[in-house]
Structures are given as structure tokens and as C-alpha cells.
Amino acid sequence: MAACVYSVERRPRIFMAERKLPTRAAILAAGCIMFLFTGTIYAWSILSSPFPVEFGWTSAQLGLNFTIVMSCFCIGGLAGSFVTRRLSARVTVLIGAVMCFLGYFLCSRITAQSLWLLYISYGGLIGLGVGFSYNAVLGTVVGWFPDKKGFASGVLLMGFGCSTLIMGNLADRLFNSAMGWRTAYLLLGAATLVVLLIGSRWVVPNPQMAAPAGSAAAPTRREYTAGQMVKTAAFWLLFFIIVCSNMIGTGVIGHSRYIAVEAGVATGITALVVGLQSVCNGLGRLAFGTLFDKKGNTFAMLTDVGCFILSCLLLLFSLRGGGAIPAVAGLLLIGFSYGGMPTMTSTVTADCFGTQNYGTNFSIANMSMLPASFGATIVGAIQTGSGTYVTAFLVFLGVTAVVILLDLAFRGAAKKL
């Protein structure tokens, strides 16, 4: 989910000291590293693994936390955009760093009687902290690439998606070592704090934000304010397309490890499967961004929903006795499909509603993750009630049919903008 700000920030005097600006390659690299540490919110199915064993918490209880963290992630992104506008992107990243550290620290103090603390610390503080830093980094870094906005967004978002493979598997190893999960959570918090503190030095706005004529960033449509955007049919069709598609993605990703186990995947490799899913998530962000540039938004959106349908069918087949291989293929494909949504959300928002108010417009479009985040809670409740994930995928197949209809309606509405 890329955010790009096309106006120069008003920055406090303390940050106005003259210094040589870093190259945009260095800024992009720093952004990738920061996203590698903040993308761990998508590794919840790995980071939550100690809690059912030690505290006996259910899938529904843990799924609710994923819903909370994704909701706070969206709220943090919107709130962070206002902080960036009034102060600076660097200050926003620093605030996010502190919130992430406090969240991990409080997580390390959780007991069986303090489920509420999990919701406040991981769900609330870490979700808000990641949201703050996410939009600030994306909005600033992509501003350095007006000629390659899709490329820069894809690279950054791939780093965010690959976090589960690298950081998630590292956390899993630490959980199973003599160190234990409590110390591991502390280390994750400290590492995130240090990386964001250092990385914030490279979160500096491009002094020449104007997009060159004829570039991919140059607006070709009317420029919509946030108020004008939300009055269009195209926006609400896009909003509900994102809600439905992301509900499938968050619903599965929040339970990936447990779905794999039910399908017969060996417990010892489930962390690897979840990690590979995050790699596919990152690849999807690049692939669908490229597809959008070459084939247009309608083709890319319909292709994405087609991948969602195939992944649900593979997982249904596996859960009904089809074996572990279709389950692995389905989980990887759903990661790929879900990865396409952030890139397409950002690209379609800019394409349809312009770039001058893109930062605020994208933050509003990204609020679609709030209702979508309930996918994990719904899946957890279905599994807890029925003892299986089969029913959840039957529901998701119905959701994909709705998405196809919305995609076709959006095509007509977008032409009227």
C-alpha cells in the first residue's frame, strides 16, 4: 500500500539544518530495511504460536488480535499523515518506533489472565506504530521516484511482505531456543526501535516533488480532494472491492499456520510455508503493479480475483483430504493474490483521483482495511465453532463472486470520472 505525497512538507526548524541529501537509491534501501522490521505484523500466525501452548487461547481469541492490529494499522496510517503534514515524516517514524517498542515490551509481560494486554500491546501499540511509520516512509520514499513510482512502491512493499519469511522465521527459532518467547519479544522490540531510529535519518522529502510531464506520476485526470472523492460511485465500488478482497487475505494469513496443520502439512515446516507465503505476497505487489501498467486496472483486478478463487479451491480440496501439497500451493497463491491488493489500491487511487491530494486520499482508501481486518476474526470464530476451516473457504468463494460483480461495475464508474 503505497502512499505518495506531492507537496513539500512544513518541517520544524530543528530538522532544517543544511546537509547533503542522500541518493534516492540509499533512501529506497533504507525504506526496505525499515519495512523488513515493521512488516512483522503479517507474521502473527508465527508470533502467536507460544500463546495457545502456554495459555490455551483459542483461534477466535488470537484472530481477534489480528483484527485489532490491522485496524490500528489503518488508523495509525491516517493519523500519521496528519502528523507528517504538521511536523515531518521523520518525526512520524520516530513516534512509530517508540510505540512499536512499547508494544513488544508489554507483550513480553503477558500472562494467561491478561489477554486484554495482548490486544492493547500487540494489537494497539504495535498496530498504530507500524501504521505511523508505514505511511511516512512510503509517502517520502516514493516521492523520490516520480518516474518510477510503480517500481519504488513495489520494491518497498515487497520488503514489507518478505518480513514474515525473514523476521518470522527468526522469531520462531528464538521461541524454540533456550531464550524463550518473552526475551524474543523484547529483542524484536529493541531491534525495531533501533532500525527505525537509524533509518529515520533517510526519511527526507524530495525537494523537487513535481512530476515531470509525461511521466507515470503526471496526473491525467481531474484532481479530486478527499471530500470530492468520497462522493463518487467509483470510490465506493473500489472501497468495497478492497474490503472483500482483503477480507479473504487477512482471514487466511491470520490463520495460515493453523490451516496448514489441519491440511496435513508437517508442523516442522509450517513456519517455512508461512514465510514463503510472505515472499509470494511481496512478489504479488510487484507483479500486479506491472500488470496494471501494461493491461489496465480492470484486467489486473479481475486477474487478482481469479487467483483468489483458485487458491480457495486448492485449500478446500486439501482440507477435504487432498493432501498437503495443494494446501501449500493454495497458501502461497493466496499470499500472491493478497499482495496485489496494496499496489493496486495505491495505483488505482492515484490513477482515478489524481496525485495532488494522494496522501490523504490513499489513507482514506486504505481505511477499507478496518472492515476487512475482521476476516481473521470471522475465520477464527468459524473454526472454533465447527472445528475446521472448510466452511470459511466456502464463504470466501461466495465473496469472490461479489468481487467480480463489483469489478465490472467499477469499470463503468471509472470511465465517468
Tab-separated table of C-alpha atoms in Angstrom:
chain	number	residue	atom	x	y	z
A	1	MET	CA	0.000	0.000	0.000
A	2	ALA	CA	1.929	2.915	-1.225
A	3	ALA	CA	1.400	6.474	-0.155
A	4	CYS	CA	2.943	9.337	-2.095
A	5	VAL	CA	2.886	12.978	-1.041
A	6	TYR	CA	3.316	15.546	-3.803
A	7	SER	CA	3.666	18.680	-1.736
A	8	VAL	CA	6.671	19.861	0.212
A	9	GLU	CA	6.356	19.252	3.952
A	10	ARG	CA	6.356	22.020	6.527
A	11	ARG	CA	9.149	20.836	8.783
A	12	PRO	CA	10.187	22.098	12.218
A	13	ARG	CA	13.284	24.266	12.386
A	14	ILE	CA	15.236	21.577	14.231
A	15	PHE	CA	15.244	19.430	11.081
A	16	MET	CA	16.056	22.245	8.637
A	17	ALA	CA	19.834	22.165	9.088
A	18	GLU	CA	21.613	22.048	5.728
A	19	ARG	CA	23.149	18.706	4.918
A	20	LYS	CA	23.884	16.737	1.798
A	21	LEU	CA	20.832	14.798	0.693
A	22	PRO	CA	21.265	11.024	0.319
A	23	THR	CA	20.826	9.408	-3.069
A	24	ARG	CA	17.401	8.058	-3.874
A	25	ALA	CA	18.859	4.545	-4.088
A	26	ALA	CA	20.037	4.869	-0.483
A	27	ILE	CA	16.628	6.203	0.553
A	28	LEU	CA	14.906	3.241	-1.117
A	29	ALA	CA	17.291	0.775	0.541
A	30	ALA	CA	16.713	2.351	3.961
A	31	GLY	CA	12.965	2.143	3.417
A	32	CYS	CA	13.211	-1.558	2.562
A	33	ILE	CA	15.177	-2.293	5.727
A	34	MET	CA	12.688	-0.413	7.899
A	35	PHE	CA	9.816	-2.277	6.270
A	36	LEU	CA	11.569	-5.579	6.884
A	37	PHE	CA	11.197	-4.952	10.629
A	38	THR	CA	7.732	-3.378	10.630
A	39	GLY	CA	6.205	-5.998	8.316
A	40	THR	CA	6.153	-8.485	11.196
A	41	ILE	CA	2.501	-7.607	11.829
A	42	TYR	CA	1.761	-10.048	8.994
A	43	ALA	CA	3.725	-12.781	10.805
A	44	TRP	CA	1.057	-13.033	13.509
A	45	SER	CA	0.353	-16.718	12.839
A	46	ILE	CA	4.016	-17.350	13.770
A	47	LEU	CA	4.376	-14.786	16.552
A	48	SER	CA	1.180	-16.063	18.190
A	49	SER	CA	2.388	-19.676	18.344
A	50	PRO	CA	3.509	-19.606	22.028
A	51	PHE	CA	0.109	-18.458	23.306
A	52	PRO	CA	-2.134	-21.479	22.554
A	53	VAL	CA	0.513	-23.755	24.079
A	54	GLU	CA	1.230	-21.763	27.234
A	55	PHE	CA	-2.113	-20.049	27.848
A	56	GLY	CA	-4.630	-22.208	25.975
A	57	TRP	CA	-6.024	-19.278	23.991
A	58	THR	CA	-8.307	-20.193	21.065
A	59	SER	CA	-8.146	-19.375	17.356
A	60	ALA	CA	-11.025	-16.921	17.810
A	61	GLN	CA	-9.194	-15.040	20.589
A	62	LEU	CA	-5.970	-14.855	18.588
A	63	GLY	CA	-7.836	-13.977	15.390
A	64	LEU	CA	-9.410	-11.008	17.163
A	65	ASN	CA	-5.937	-9.678	17.925
A	66	PHE	CA	-5.042	-9.795	14.225
A	67	THR	CA	-8.223	-7.842	13.531
A	68	ILE	CA	-7.220	-5.255	16.131
A	69	VAL	CA	-3.674	-4.893	14.818
A	70	MET	CA	-4.848	-4.418	11.225
A	71	SER	CA	-7.481	-1.892	12.335
A	72	CYS	CA	-4.931	0.093	14.337
A	73	PHE	CA	-2.533	-0.140	11.399
A	74	CYS	CA	-5.091	1.707	9.238
A	75	ILE	CA	-5.893	4.251	11.939
A	76	GLY	CA	-2.184	4.835	12.526
A	77	GLY	CA	-1.621	5.459	8.824
A	78	LEU	CA	-4.345	8.106	8.701
A	79	ALA	CA	-3.238	9.749	11.962
A	80	GLY	CA	0.383	9.638	10.834
A	81	SER	CA	-0.466	11.506	7.623
A	82	PHE	CA	-1.686	14.460	9.712
A	83	VAL	CA	1.447	14.354	11.909
A	84	THR	CA	3.629	14.320	8.790
A	85	ARG	CA	1.780	17.305	7.359
A	86	ARG	CA	2.157	19.358	10.559
A	87	LEU	CA	5.655	18.222	11.592
A	88	SER	CA	7.673	15.908	9.339
A	89	ALA	CA	7.827	12.339	8.086
A	90	ARG	CA	10.887	11.736	10.239
A	91	VAL	CA	9.032	12.717	13.423
A	92	THR	CA	6.194	10.396	12.412
A	93	VAL	CA	8.629	7.483	12.025
A	94	LEU	CA	10.183	8.233	15.426
A	95	ILE	CA	6.751	8.214	17.087
A	96	GLY	CA	6.012	4.900	15.400
A	97	ALA	CA	9.329	3.459	16.601
A	98	VAL	CA	8.555	4.257	20.232
A	99	MET	CA	5.050	2.797	20.013
A	100	CYS	CA	6.373	-0.424	18.456
A	101	PHE	CA	8.964	-0.848	21.200
A	102	LEU	CA	6.417	-0.269	23.964
A	103	GLY	CA	4.097	-2.777	22.312
A	104	TYR	CA	6.718	-5.525	22.155
A	105	PHE	CA	7.852	-4.771	25.704
A	106	LEU	CA	4.318	-5.111	27.087
A	107	CYS	CA	3.820	-8.311	25.064
A	108	SER	CA	6.729	-9.851	26.943
A	109	ARG	CA	4.834	-9.282	30.223
A	110	ILE	CA	1.629	-11.100	29.185
A	111	THR	CA	0.143	-13.782	31.447
A	112	ALA	CA	-2.726	-16.245	30.996
A	113	GLN	CA	-5.054	-13.792	32.775
A	114	SER	CA	-4.092	-10.759	30.663
A	115	LEU	CA	-5.474	-11.419	27.191
A	116	TRP	CA	-6.546	-7.762	27.243
A	117	LEU	CA	-2.865	-6.779	27.444
A	118	LEU	CA	-2.177	-8.650	24.209
A	119	TYR	CA	-4.904	-6.645	22.495
A	120	ILE	CA	-3.543	-3.345	23.846
A	121	SER	CA	0.156	-4.045	23.274
A	122	TYR	CA	0.410	-6.033	20.050
A	123	GLY	CA	-2.960	-5.095	18.589
A	124	GLY	CA	-2.994	-1.449	19.655
A	125	LEU	CA	0.518	-0.090	20.130
A	126	ILE	CA	2.340	-2.147	17.504
A	127	GLY	CA	-0.501	-1.690	15.010
A	128	LEU	CA	-0.507	2.087	15.482
A	129	GLY	CA	3.290	2.287	15.450
A	130	VAL	CA	3.602	0.361	12.204
A	131	GLY	CA	0.825	2.468	10.652
A	132	PHE	CA	2.612	5.690	11.581
A	133	SER	CA	5.948	4.620	10.108
A	134	TYR	CA	4.418	2.840	7.093
A	135	ASN	CA	2.709	5.846	5.527
A	136	ALA	CA	5.535	8.228	6.409
A	137	VAL	CA	8.196	6.039	4.788
A	138	LEU	CA	6.118	5.214	1.712
A	139	GLY	CA	4.973	8.770	1.135
A	140	THR	CA	8.515	10.092	1.379
A	141	VAL	CA	10.432	7.397	-0.492
A	142	VAL	CA	8.023	7.158	-3.433
A	143	GLY	CA	8.260	10.940	-3.785
A	144	TRP	CA	11.861	10.433	-4.920
A	145	PHE	CA	10.704	8.253	-7.835
A	146	PRO	CA	8.163	10.270	-9.864
A	147	ASP	CA	9.459	8.500	-12.980
A	148	LYS	CA	9.318	5.002	-11.429
A	149	LYS	CA	6.533	5.224	-8.881
A	150	GLY	CA	5.302	1.683	-9.505
A	151	PHE	CA	8.795	0.252	-9.233
A	152	ALA	CA	9.586	2.059	-5.983
A	153	SER	CA	6.238	1.132	-4.447
A	154	GLY	CA	6.667	-2.492	-5.464
A	155	VAL	CA	10.184	-2.763	-4.062
A	156	LEU	CA	9.180	-1.198	-0.743
A	157	LEU	CA	6.048	-3.288	-0.411
A	158	MET	CA	7.940	-6.447	-1.324
A	159	GLY	CA	10.269	-5.726	1.590
A	160	PHE	CA	7.229	-5.336	3.834
A	161	GLY	CA	5.792	-8.625	2.583
A	162	CYS	CA	9.062	-10.570	2.898
A	163	SER	CA	9.314	-9.658	6.567
A	164	THR	CA	7.383	-12.768	7.566
A	165	LEU	CA	9.918	-15.094	5.940
A	166	ILE	CA	12.965	-13.458	7.480
A	167	MET	CA	11.811	-11.993	10.783
A	168	GLY	CA	9.024	-14.528	11.333
A	169	ASN	CA	11.341	-17.499	10.959
A	170	LEU	CA	13.952	-15.806	13.141
A	171	ALA	CA	11.313	-15.283	15.830
A	172	ASP	CA	10.226	-18.922	15.531
A	173	ARG	CA	13.802	-20.081	16.105
A	174	LEU	CA	14.156	-17.810	19.129
A	175	PHE	CA	10.839	-19.052	20.562
A	176	ASN	CA	12.105	-22.633	20.409
A	177	SER	CA	15.536	-21.833	21.838
A	178	ALA	CA	16.612	-21.586	25.464
A	179	MET	CA	15.917	-17.862	25.214
A	180	GLY	CA	12.129	-18.335	25.164
A	181	TRP	CA	9.395	-16.207	23.642
A	182	ARG	CA	9.424	-13.438	26.269
A	183	THR	CA	13.044	-12.494	25.636
A	184	ALA	CA	12.477	-12.909	21.908
A	185	TYR	CA	9.673	-10.341	22.019
A	186	LEU	CA	11.968	-7.926	23.851
A	187	LEU	CA	14.666	-8.389	21.215
A	188	LEU	CA	12.183	-7.812	18.394
A	189	GLY	CA	11.064	-4.590	20.047
A	190	ALA	CA	14.601	-3.346	20.614
A	191	ALA	CA	15.657	-4.210	17.059
A	192	THR	CA	12.628	-2.441	15.570
A	193	LEU	CA	13.311	0.644	17.687
A	194	VAL	CA	16.980	0.827	16.660
A	195	VAL	CA	16.317	0.234	12.952
A	196	LEU	CA	13.586	2.894	12.789
A	197	LEU	CA	15.644	5.389	14.790
A	198	ILE	CA	18.620	4.985	12.446
A	199	GLY	CA	16.507	4.651	9.310
A	200	SER	CA	14.578	7.838	10.037
A	201	ARG	CA	17.687	9.778	9.013
A	202	TRP	CA	16.954	8.775	5.410
A	203	VAL	CA	13.271	9.747	5.607
A	204	VAL	CA	13.715	13.142	3.970
A	205	PRO	CA	11.345	14.675	1.393
A	206	ASN	CA	12.344	15.189	-2.202
A	207	PRO	CA	12.842	18.961	-2.618
A	208	GLN	CA	11.601	18.647	-6.209
A	209	MET	CA	8.286	16.864	-5.802
A	210	ALA	CA	6.724	17.931	-9.072
A	211	ALA	CA	6.276	15.055	-11.509
A	212	PRO	CA	7.844	15.512	-14.949
A	213	ALA	CA	5.419	15.904	-17.817
A	214	GLY	CA	4.514	12.619	-19.439
A	215	SER	CA	5.831	10.530	-16.537
A	216	ALA	CA	3.820	7.829	-14.822
A	217	ALA	CA	3.309	10.202	-11.901
A	218	ALA	CA	1.917	13.036	-14.008
A	219	PRO	CA	-1.835	13.379	-13.453
A	220	THR	CA	-4.003	12.577	-16.474
A	221	ARG	CA	-7.384	13.039	-14.777
A	222	ARG	CA	-9.127	15.625	-12.678
A	223	GLU	CA	-7.577	16.196	-9.268
A	224	TYR	CA	-10.040	15.195	-6.532
A	225	THR	CA	-9.965	16.369	-2.940
A	226	ALA	CA	-10.862	13.811	-0.281
A	227	GLY	CA	-14.352	15.302	0.027
A	228	GLN	CA	-14.934	15.138	-3.718
A	229	MET	CA	-13.549	11.617	-3.955
A	230	VAL	CA	-15.905	10.105	-1.376
A	231	LYS	CA	-18.900	11.482	-3.282
A	232	THR	CA	-18.149	9.378	-6.374
A	233	ALA	CA	-19.582	5.936	-7.118
A	234	ALA	CA	-16.159	4.799	-8.345
A	235	PHE	CA	-14.612	5.373	-4.925
A	236	TRP	CA	-17.203	3.303	-3.069
A	237	LEU	CA	-17.041	0.485	-5.596
A	238	LEU	CA	-13.258	0.476	-5.211
A	239	PHE	CA	-13.625	0.637	-1.430
A	240	PHE	CA	-15.824	-2.466	-1.277
A	241	ILE	CA	-13.652	-4.342	-3.775
A	242	ILE	CA	-10.721	-3.756	-1.428
A	243	VAL	CA	-12.786	-4.724	1.633
A	244	CYS	CA	-13.926	-8.036	0.155
A	245	SER	CA	-10.551	-8.983	-1.339
A	246	ASN	CA	-8.567	-8.024	1.743
A	247	MET	CA	-11.044	-9.845	3.984
A	248	ILE	CA	-10.053	-13.070	2.250
A	249	GLY	CA	-6.366	-12.200	2.524
A	250	THR	CA	-6.375	-11.219	6.193
A	251	GLY	CA	-8.676	-14.120	7.056
A	252	VAL	CA	-6.270	-16.678	5.632
A	253	ILE	CA	-2.952	-15.032	6.506
A	254	GLY	CA	-4.011	-14.590	10.131
A	255	HIS	CA	-4.514	-18.383	10.384
A	256	SER	CA	-2.030	-19.700	7.803
A	257	ARG	CA	-0.044	-21.845	10.173
A	258	TYR	CA	-3.117	-23.490	11.680
A	259	ILE	CA	-4.706	-24.054	8.246
A	260	ALA	CA	-1.506	-25.762	7.105
A	261	VAL	CA	-1.508	-28.043	10.149
A	262	GLU	CA	-5.161	-29.026	9.618
A	263	ALA	CA	-4.401	-29.802	5.963
A	264	GLY	CA	-1.623	-32.198	6.966
A	265	VAL	CA	1.479	-30.065	6.479
A	266	ALA	CA	4.267	-31.215	8.810
A	267	THR	CA	4.437	-28.983	11.886
A	268	GLY	CA	8.182	-28.539	11.474
A	269	ILE	CA	7.856	-26.763	8.127
A	270	THR	CA	4.765	-24.645	8.759
A	271	ALA	CA	6.893	-21.625	9.675
A	272	LEU	CA	8.722	-22.004	6.354
A	273	VAL	CA	5.406	-22.205	4.482
A	274	VAL	CA	4.166	-19.027	6.169
A	275	GLY	CA	7.471	-17.355	5.354
A	276	LEU	CA	7.274	-18.371	1.691
A	277	GLN	CA	3.724	-17.050	1.676
A	278	SER	CA	5.122	-13.647	2.612
A	279	VAL	CA	7.617	-13.862	-0.265
A	280	CYS	CA	4.735	-14.561	-2.649
A	281	ASN	CA	2.936	-11.619	-1.066
A	282	GLY	CA	5.880	-9.414	-1.961
A	283	LEU	CA	6.113	-10.809	-5.487
A	284	GLY	CA	2.406	-10.155	-5.963
A	285	ARG	CA	2.945	-6.492	-5.166
A	286	LEU	CA	5.478	-6.188	-7.969
A	287	ALA	CA	3.647	-8.426	-10.432
A	288	PHE	CA	0.237	-6.775	-10.173
A	289	GLY	CA	1.764	-3.307	-10.289
A	290	THR	CA	3.434	-4.245	-13.577
A	291	LEU	CA	0.211	-5.835	-14.836
A	292	PHE	CA	-1.673	-2.642	-14.043
A	293	ASP	CA	0.797	-0.568	-16.071
A	294	LYS	CA	0.556	-2.884	-19.081
A	295	LYS	CA	-3.078	-4.054	-19.086
A	296	GLY	CA	-5.030	-1.517	-17.037
A	297	ASN	CA	-6.869	-1.667	-13.728
A	298	THR	CA	-9.879	-3.801	-14.752
A	299	PHE	CA	-7.771	-6.618	-16.207
A	300	ALA	CA	-5.413	-6.596	-13.223
A	301	MET	CA	-8.271	-6.600	-10.693
A	302	LEU	CA	-10.104	-9.474	-12.419
A	303	THR	CA	-6.863	-11.460	-12.640
A	304	ASP	CA	-6.341	-10.956	-8.925
A	305	VAL	CA	-9.803	-12.225	-8.002
A	306	GLY	CA	-9.206	-15.207	-10.297
A	307	CYS	CA	-6.126	-16.076	-8.231
A	308	PHE	CA	-8.188	-15.767	-5.036
A	309	ILE	CA	-10.760	-18.227	-6.437
A	310	LEU	CA	-8.119	-20.772	-7.437
A	311	SER	CA	-6.397	-20.544	-4.044
A	312	CYS	CA	-9.673	-21.133	-2.172
A	313	LEU	CA	-10.430	-24.164	-4.348
A	314	LEU	CA	-6.971	-25.628	-3.707
A	315	LEU	CA	-7.325	-25.179	0.047
A	316	LEU	CA	-10.819	-26.680	0.085
A	317	PHE	CA	-9.553	-29.705	-1.833
A	318	SER	CA	-6.661	-30.130	0.604
A	319	LEU	CA	-8.777	-29.738	3.749
A	320	ARG	CA	-11.160	-32.392	2.441
A	321	GLY	CA	-8.402	-34.976	2.196
A	322	GLY	CA	-6.490	-33.826	-0.864
A	323	GLY	CA	-3.124	-33.810	0.896
A	324	ALA	CA	-0.562	-31.251	1.972
A	325	ILE	CA	0.753	-30.179	-1.449
A	326	PRO	CA	-2.463	-28.425	-2.601
A	327	ALA	CA	-2.587	-26.680	0.788
A	328	VAL	CA	0.916	-25.297	0.352
A	329	ALA	CA	0.107	-24.205	-3.212
A	330	GLY	CA	-3.133	-22.562	-2.065
A	331	LEU	CA	-1.475	-20.697	0.802
A	332	LEU	CA	1.291	-19.405	-1.464
A	333	LEU	CA	-1.201	-18.350	-4.135
A	334	ILE	CA	-3.389	-16.521	-1.639
A	335	GLY	CA	-0.292	-14.674	-0.442
A	336	PHE	CA	0.421	-13.699	-4.059
A	337	SER	CA	-3.178	-12.564	-4.630
A	338	TYR	CA	-3.339	-10.605	-1.391
A	339	GLY	CA	-0.032	-8.959	-2.277
A	340	GLY	CA	-1.597	-7.467	-5.372
A	341	MET	CA	-4.170	-5.507	-3.404
A	342	PRO	CA	-1.921	-2.863	-1.742
A	343	THR	CA	-0.204	-1.983	-5.020
A	344	MET	CA	-3.463	-1.816	-6.935
A	345	THR	CA	-5.152	0.198	-4.192
A	346	SER	CA	-2.448	2.838	-4.337
A	347	THR	CA	-2.154	2.836	-8.119
A	348	VAL	CA	-5.891	2.935	-8.846
A	349	THR	CA	-6.379	5.709	-6.266
A	350	ALA	CA	-3.749	7.846	-7.998
A	351	ASP	CA	-4.984	6.951	-11.475
A	352	CYS	CA	-8.635	7.754	-10.777
A	353	PHE	CA	-8.433	10.608	-8.275
A	354	GLY	CA	-5.134	12.311	-9.064
A	355	THR	CA	-1.851	12.858	-7.257
A	356	GLN	CA	-2.126	16.322	-5.703
A	357	ASN	CA	-4.143	15.053	-2.720
A	358	TYR	CA	-2.867	11.495	-2.953
A	359	GLY	CA	-1.523	11.160	0.585
A	360	THR	CA	-4.882	11.892	2.211
A	361	ASN	CA	-6.914	10.119	-0.478
A	362	PHE	CA	-4.860	6.949	-0.148
A	363	SER	CA	-5.134	6.994	3.646
A	364	ILE	CA	-8.922	7.167	3.309
A	365	ALA	CA	-8.994	4.360	0.730
A	366	ASN	CA	-6.758	2.317	2.996
A	367	MET	CA	-9.339	2.586	5.781
A	368	SER	CA	-11.021	-0.258	3.903
A	369	MET	CA	-8.669	-2.471	5.893
A	370	LEU	CA	-10.749	-1.743	9.013
A	371	PRO	CA	-13.774	-3.834	7.994
A	372	ALA	CA	-11.522	-6.204	6.027
A	373	SER	CA	-9.493	-6.964	9.144
A	374	PHE	CA	-12.490	-8.764	10.616
A	375	GLY	CA	-11.712	-11.580	8.184
A	376	ALA	CA	-9.343	-13.141	10.715
A	377	THR	CA	-11.934	-12.889	13.493
A	378	ILE	CA	-14.634	-14.428	11.286
A	379	VAL	CA	-12.379	-17.301	10.237
A	380	GLY	CA	-11.359	-17.897	13.857
A	381	ALA	CA	-14.976	-17.964	15.006
A	382	ILE	CA	-15.950	-20.392	12.221
A	383	GLN	CA	-13.052	-22.707	13.050
A	384	THR	CA	-13.743	-22.580	16.781
A	385	GLY	CA	-17.431	-23.340	16.224
A	386	SER	CA	-17.070	-26.068	13.595
A	387	GLY	CA	-13.620	-27.448	14.367
A	388	THR	CA	-12.491	-26.971	10.745
A	389	TYR	CA	-11.572	-24.250	8.250
A	390	VAL	CA	-13.626	-25.776	5.404
A	391	THR	CA	-16.716	-23.606	5.954
A	392	ALA	CA	-14.618	-20.439	5.899
A	393	PHE	CA	-13.378	-21.174	2.395
A	394	LEU	CA	-16.894	-21.897	1.167
A	395	VAL	CA	-17.855	-18.434	2.439
A	396	PHE	CA	-14.833	-16.876	0.731
A	397	LEU	CA	-15.807	-18.418	-2.617
A	398	GLY	CA	-19.110	-16.572	-2.308
A	399	VAL	CA	-17.222	-13.357	-1.537
A	400	THR	CA	-15.146	-13.705	-4.724
A	401	ALA	CA	-18.356	-13.808	-6.787
A	402	VAL	CA	-19.343	-10.466	-5.259
A	403	VAL	CA	-15.906	-9.034	-6.085
A	404	ILE	CA	-16.275	-9.959	-9.761
A	405	LEU	CA	-19.562	-8.049	-9.968
A	406	LEU	CA	-18.032	-5.049	-8.190
A	407	ASP	CA	-15.021	-5.087	-10.539
A	408	LEU	CA	-17.272	-4.939	-13.588
A	409	ALA	CA	-19.354	-2.112	-12.085
A	410	PHE	CA	-16.187	-0.190	-11.191
A	411	ARG	CA	-15.037	-0.319	-14.808
A	412	GLY	CA	-18.075	1.681	-15.898
A	413	ALA	CA	-17.961	4.111	-12.977
A	414	ALA	CA	-14.266	4.878	-13.507
A	415	LYS	CA	-14.918	5.914	-17.113
A	416	LYS	CA	-17.251	8.660	-15.863
A	417	LEU	CA	-14.606	10.357	-13.714
